[in-house]
Short mmCIF file of C-alpha atoms in Angstrom, two decimals:
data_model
loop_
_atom_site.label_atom_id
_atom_site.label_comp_id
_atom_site.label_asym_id
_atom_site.label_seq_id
_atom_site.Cartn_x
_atom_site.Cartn_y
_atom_site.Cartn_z
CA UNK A 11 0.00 0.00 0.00
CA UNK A 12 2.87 2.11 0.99
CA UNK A 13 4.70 1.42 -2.34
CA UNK A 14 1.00 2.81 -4.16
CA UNK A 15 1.25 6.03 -2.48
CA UNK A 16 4.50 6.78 -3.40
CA UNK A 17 4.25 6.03 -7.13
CA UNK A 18 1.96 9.01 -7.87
CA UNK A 19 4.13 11.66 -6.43
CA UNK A 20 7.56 9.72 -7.80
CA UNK A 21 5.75 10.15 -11.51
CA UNK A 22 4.55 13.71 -11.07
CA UNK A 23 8.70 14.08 -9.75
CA UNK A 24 10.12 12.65 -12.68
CA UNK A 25 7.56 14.34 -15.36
CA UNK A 26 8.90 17.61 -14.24
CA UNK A 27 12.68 16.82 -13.92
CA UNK A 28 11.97 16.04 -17.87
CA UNK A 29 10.72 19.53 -18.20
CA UNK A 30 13.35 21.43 -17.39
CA UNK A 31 15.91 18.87 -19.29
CA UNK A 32 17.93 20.86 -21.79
CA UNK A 33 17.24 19.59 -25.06
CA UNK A 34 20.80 19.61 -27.08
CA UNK A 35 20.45 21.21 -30.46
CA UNK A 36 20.76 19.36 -33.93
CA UNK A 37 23.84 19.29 -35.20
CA UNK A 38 24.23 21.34 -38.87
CA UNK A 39 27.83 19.72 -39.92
CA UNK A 40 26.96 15.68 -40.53
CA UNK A 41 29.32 13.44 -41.91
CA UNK A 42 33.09 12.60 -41.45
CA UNK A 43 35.67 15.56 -40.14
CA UNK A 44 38.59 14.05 -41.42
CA UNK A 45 39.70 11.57 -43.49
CA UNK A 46 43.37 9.78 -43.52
CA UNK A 47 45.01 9.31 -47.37
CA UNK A 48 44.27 6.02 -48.60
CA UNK A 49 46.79 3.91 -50.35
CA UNK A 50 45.89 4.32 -53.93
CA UNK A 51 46.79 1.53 -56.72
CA UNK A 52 49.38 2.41 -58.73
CA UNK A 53 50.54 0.18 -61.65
CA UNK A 54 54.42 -0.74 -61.97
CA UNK A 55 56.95 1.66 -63.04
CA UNK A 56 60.44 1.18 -63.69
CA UNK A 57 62.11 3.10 -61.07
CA UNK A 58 64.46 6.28 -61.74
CA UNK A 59 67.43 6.50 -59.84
CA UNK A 60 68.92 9.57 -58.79
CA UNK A 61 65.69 11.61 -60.81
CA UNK A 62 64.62 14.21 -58.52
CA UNK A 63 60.92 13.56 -59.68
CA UNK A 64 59.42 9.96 -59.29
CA UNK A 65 55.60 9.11 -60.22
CA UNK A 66 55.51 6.38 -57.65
CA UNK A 67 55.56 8.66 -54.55
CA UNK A 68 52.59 9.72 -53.16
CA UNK A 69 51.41 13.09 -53.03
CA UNK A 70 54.37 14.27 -55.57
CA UNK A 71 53.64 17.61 -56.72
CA UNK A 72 55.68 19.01 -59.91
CA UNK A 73 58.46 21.03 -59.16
CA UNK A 74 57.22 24.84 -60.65
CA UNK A 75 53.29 24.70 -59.42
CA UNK A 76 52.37 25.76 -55.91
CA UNK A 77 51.76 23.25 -53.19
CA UNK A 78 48.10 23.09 -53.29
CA UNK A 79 45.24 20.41 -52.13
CA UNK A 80 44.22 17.55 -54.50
CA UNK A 81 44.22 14.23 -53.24
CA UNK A 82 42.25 13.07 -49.99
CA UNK A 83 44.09 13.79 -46.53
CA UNK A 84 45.66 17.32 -47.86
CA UNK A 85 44.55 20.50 -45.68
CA UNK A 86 43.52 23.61 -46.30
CA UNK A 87 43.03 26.36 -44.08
CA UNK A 88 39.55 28.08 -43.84
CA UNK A 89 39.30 32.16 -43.54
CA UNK A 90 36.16 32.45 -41.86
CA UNK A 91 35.01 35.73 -42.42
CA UNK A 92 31.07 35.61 -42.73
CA UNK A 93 28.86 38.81 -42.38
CA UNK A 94 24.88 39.08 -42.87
CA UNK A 95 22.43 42.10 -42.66
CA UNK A 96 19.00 41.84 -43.21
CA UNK A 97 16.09 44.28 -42.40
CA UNK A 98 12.45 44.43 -43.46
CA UNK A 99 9.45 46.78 -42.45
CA UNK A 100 6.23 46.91 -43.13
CA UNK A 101 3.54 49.54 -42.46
CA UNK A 102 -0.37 48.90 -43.55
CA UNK A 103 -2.93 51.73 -43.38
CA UNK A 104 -6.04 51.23 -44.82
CA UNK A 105 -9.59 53.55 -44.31
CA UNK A 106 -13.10 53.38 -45.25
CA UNK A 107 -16.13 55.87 -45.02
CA UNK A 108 -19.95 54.87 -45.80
CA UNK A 109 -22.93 56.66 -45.00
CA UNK A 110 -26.47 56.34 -46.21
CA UNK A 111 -29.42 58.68 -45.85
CA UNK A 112 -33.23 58.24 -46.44
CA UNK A 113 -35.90 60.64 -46.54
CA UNK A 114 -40.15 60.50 -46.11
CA UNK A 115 -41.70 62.83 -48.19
CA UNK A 116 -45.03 61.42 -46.95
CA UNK A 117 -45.32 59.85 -43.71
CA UNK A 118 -49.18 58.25 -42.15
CA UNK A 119 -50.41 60.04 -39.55
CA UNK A 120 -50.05 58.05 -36.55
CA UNK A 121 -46.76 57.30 -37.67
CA UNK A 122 -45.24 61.31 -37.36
CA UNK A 123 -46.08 61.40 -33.51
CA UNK A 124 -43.79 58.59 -33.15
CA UNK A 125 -40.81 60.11 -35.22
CA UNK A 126 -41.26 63.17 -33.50
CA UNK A 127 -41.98 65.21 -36.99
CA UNK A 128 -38.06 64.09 -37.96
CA UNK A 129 -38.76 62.21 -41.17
CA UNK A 130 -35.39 61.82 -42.17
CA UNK A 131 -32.77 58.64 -41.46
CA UNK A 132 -29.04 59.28 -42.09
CA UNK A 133 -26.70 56.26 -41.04
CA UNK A 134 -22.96 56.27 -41.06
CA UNK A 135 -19.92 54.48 -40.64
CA UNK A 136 -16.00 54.55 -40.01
CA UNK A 137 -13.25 52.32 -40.60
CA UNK A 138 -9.50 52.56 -40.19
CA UNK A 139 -6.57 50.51 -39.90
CA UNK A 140 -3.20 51.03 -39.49
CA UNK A 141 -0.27 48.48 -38.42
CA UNK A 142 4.16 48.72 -38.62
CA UNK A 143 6.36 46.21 -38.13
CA UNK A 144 10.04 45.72 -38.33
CA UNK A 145 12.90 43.15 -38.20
CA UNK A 146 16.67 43.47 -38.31
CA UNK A 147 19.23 40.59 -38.10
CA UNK A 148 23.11 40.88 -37.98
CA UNK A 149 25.54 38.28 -37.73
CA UNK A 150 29.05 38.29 -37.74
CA UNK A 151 31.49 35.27 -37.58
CA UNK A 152 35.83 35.65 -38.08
CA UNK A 153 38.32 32.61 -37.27
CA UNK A 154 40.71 30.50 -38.94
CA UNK A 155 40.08 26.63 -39.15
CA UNK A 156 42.47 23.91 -40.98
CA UNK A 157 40.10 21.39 -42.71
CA UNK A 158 40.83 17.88 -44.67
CA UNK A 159 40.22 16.86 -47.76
CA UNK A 160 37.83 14.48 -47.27
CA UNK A 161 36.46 13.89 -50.45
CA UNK A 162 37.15 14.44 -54.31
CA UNK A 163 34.69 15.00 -57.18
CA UNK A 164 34.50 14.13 -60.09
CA UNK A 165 35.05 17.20 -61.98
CA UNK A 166 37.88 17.67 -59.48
CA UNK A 167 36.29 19.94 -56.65
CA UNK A 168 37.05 18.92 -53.01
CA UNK A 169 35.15 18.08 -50.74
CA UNK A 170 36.57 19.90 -46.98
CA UNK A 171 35.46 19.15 -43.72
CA UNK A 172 37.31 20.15 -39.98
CA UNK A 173 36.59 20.12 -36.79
CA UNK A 174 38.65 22.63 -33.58
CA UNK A 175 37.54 21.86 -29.90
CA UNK A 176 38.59 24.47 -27.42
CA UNK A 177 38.65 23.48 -23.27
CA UNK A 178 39.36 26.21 -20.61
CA UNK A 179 38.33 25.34 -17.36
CA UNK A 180 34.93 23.99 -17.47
CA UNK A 181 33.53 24.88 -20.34
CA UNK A 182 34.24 23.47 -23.63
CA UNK A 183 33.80 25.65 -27.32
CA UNK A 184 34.38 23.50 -30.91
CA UNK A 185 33.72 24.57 -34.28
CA UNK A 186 32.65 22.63 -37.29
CA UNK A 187 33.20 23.31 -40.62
CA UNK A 188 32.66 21.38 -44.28
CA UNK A 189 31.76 22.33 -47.70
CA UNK A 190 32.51 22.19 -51.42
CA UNK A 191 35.96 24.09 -52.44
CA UNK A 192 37.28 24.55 -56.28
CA UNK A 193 41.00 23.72 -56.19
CA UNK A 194 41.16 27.11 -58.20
CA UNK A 195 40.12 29.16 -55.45
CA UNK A 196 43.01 28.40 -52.66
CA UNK A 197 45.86 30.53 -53.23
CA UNK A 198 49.37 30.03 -52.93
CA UNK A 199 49.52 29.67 -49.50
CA UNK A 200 46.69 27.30 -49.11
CA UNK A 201 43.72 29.16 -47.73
CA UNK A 202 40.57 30.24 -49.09
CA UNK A 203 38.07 32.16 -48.27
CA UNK A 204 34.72 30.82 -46.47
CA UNK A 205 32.41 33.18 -48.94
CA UNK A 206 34.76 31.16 -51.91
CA UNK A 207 33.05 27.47 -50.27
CA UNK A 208 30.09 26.45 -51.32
CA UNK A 209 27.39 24.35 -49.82
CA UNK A 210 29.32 25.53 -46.66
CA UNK A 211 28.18 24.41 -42.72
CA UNK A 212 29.39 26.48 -40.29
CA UNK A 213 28.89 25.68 -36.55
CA UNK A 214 29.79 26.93 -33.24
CA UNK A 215 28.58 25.23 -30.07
CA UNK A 216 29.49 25.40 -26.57
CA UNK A 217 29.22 23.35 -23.09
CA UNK A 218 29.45 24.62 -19.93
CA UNK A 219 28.22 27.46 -17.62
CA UNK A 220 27.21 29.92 -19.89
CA UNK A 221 25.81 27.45 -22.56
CA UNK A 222 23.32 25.96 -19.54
CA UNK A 223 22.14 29.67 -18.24
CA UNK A 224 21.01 30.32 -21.94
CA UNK A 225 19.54 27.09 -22.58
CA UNK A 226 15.31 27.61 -21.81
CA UNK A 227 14.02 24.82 -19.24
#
C-alpha cells in the first residue's frame, strides 16, 4: 500500500525533472571531419634513380606549381570571415467611409407622432486601420580553421570538412566546418576564403556554464 502512495508523487517528480531537461540542439555539420590518405593503386613503373621527380611517390607535386590540395588527406586552411544584414518593415494603413441617408416625403399620420416630426434617417460608418512592423538581423562570424580533404569529385572539386575543440576550465567551445571548395580558389599559400566554399556548414557550439544559463528549461 505504501509502495502505491508513493508512485503518484515519484511520476509527477520525474515528469517535471523532464521539463526542465535541456534539449541539445541538432547538429548542422553531418558526416566525417577528417579523413586519412588512402593507399591508392598504382601500376608498376620502372624506377628512376637519382631523378629528382618519381611518379611512384605519393602526393608528388611538380616542381614549378604551388603546393596546393588535391588528393584526400591534404589540408587547407579556412578564412572564416562571414557577415549578414538583413532588415524588413512593413507599415499597412487602410480607411473606409460609408454613410447612407433616407428621406419620407409622406409619412401616415399616426406614424409622425412617433418620429417626433423628424422624417429623415441618415446612417454612417468609419473604418481605419493602421499596423508597422520591423525586423533586423546581424551576424558576424571571423576565425581560422584547418580542414581535410575528405572527399574528391569528379570534376575535381574537393570536398573539406574540420573540426577545432577548445577546453578552458569547465567549459568546452568547438567549431565545425565542411563544404565544397574549387582547387582554383586556394591561393598560394593554401587558404581560401569561407564566402569562396560552397554548400558551406558552419557551426559553433558550446558546453558549460554559460551554454546551460542560456539554454530555456
Amino acid at each position: 500500500m505504501f509502495v502505491r502512495v508513493l508512485r503518484y508523487p515519484v511520476c509527477v517528480l520525474v515528469a517535471a525533472l523532464q521539463g526542465c531537461a535541456m534539449i541539445p540542439p541538432e547538429p548542422v555539420v553531418i558526416g566525417p571531419l577528417t579523413a586519412p590518405p588512402a593507399p591508392s593503386a598504382v601500376s608498376p613503373t620502372a624506377e628512376t634513380n637519382g631523378a629528382i621527380y618519381q611518379p611512384t611517390a605519393y602526393g608528388n607535386y611538380p616542381l614549378f606549381e604551388d603546393r596546393r590540395p588535391r588528393n584526400v588527406g591534404d589540408i587547407v586552411t579556412v578564412l572564416i570571415q562571414e557577415k549578414t544584414n538583413a532588415a524588413k518593415s512593413v507599415k499597412t494603413s487602410t480607411g473606409r467611409n460609408a454613410s447612407a441617408g433616407f428621406e419620407a416625403s409622406l409619412v401616415p399620420g399616426f406614424l409622425s407622432d412617433a418620429l417626433n416630426a423628424n422624417q429623415n434617417l441618415d446612417m454612417g460608418g468609419k473604418t481605419a486601420l493602421e499596423g508597422k512592423g520591423a525586423t533586423s538581423a546581424n551576424n558576424m562570424f571571423a576565425g581560422t580553421l584547418t580542414t581535410t580533404v575528405v572527399g574528391v569529385l569528379p570534376n575535381g572539386n574537393l570536398q573539406i570538412a574540420g573540426d577545432k575543440q577548445i577546453a578552458i576550465n569547465r567549459g568546452s567551445e568547438h567549431i565545425r566546418f565542411s563544404g565544397v571548395v574549387d582547387p582554383r580558389s586556394v591561393t598560394g599559400s593554401n587558404t581560401v576564403l569561407s564566402t569562396q566554399v560552397a554548400d558551406a556548414r558552419i557551426e559553433f557550439r558550446s558546453k558549460g556554464t554559460m551554454d546551460e544559463v542560456q539554454t530555456m528549461g
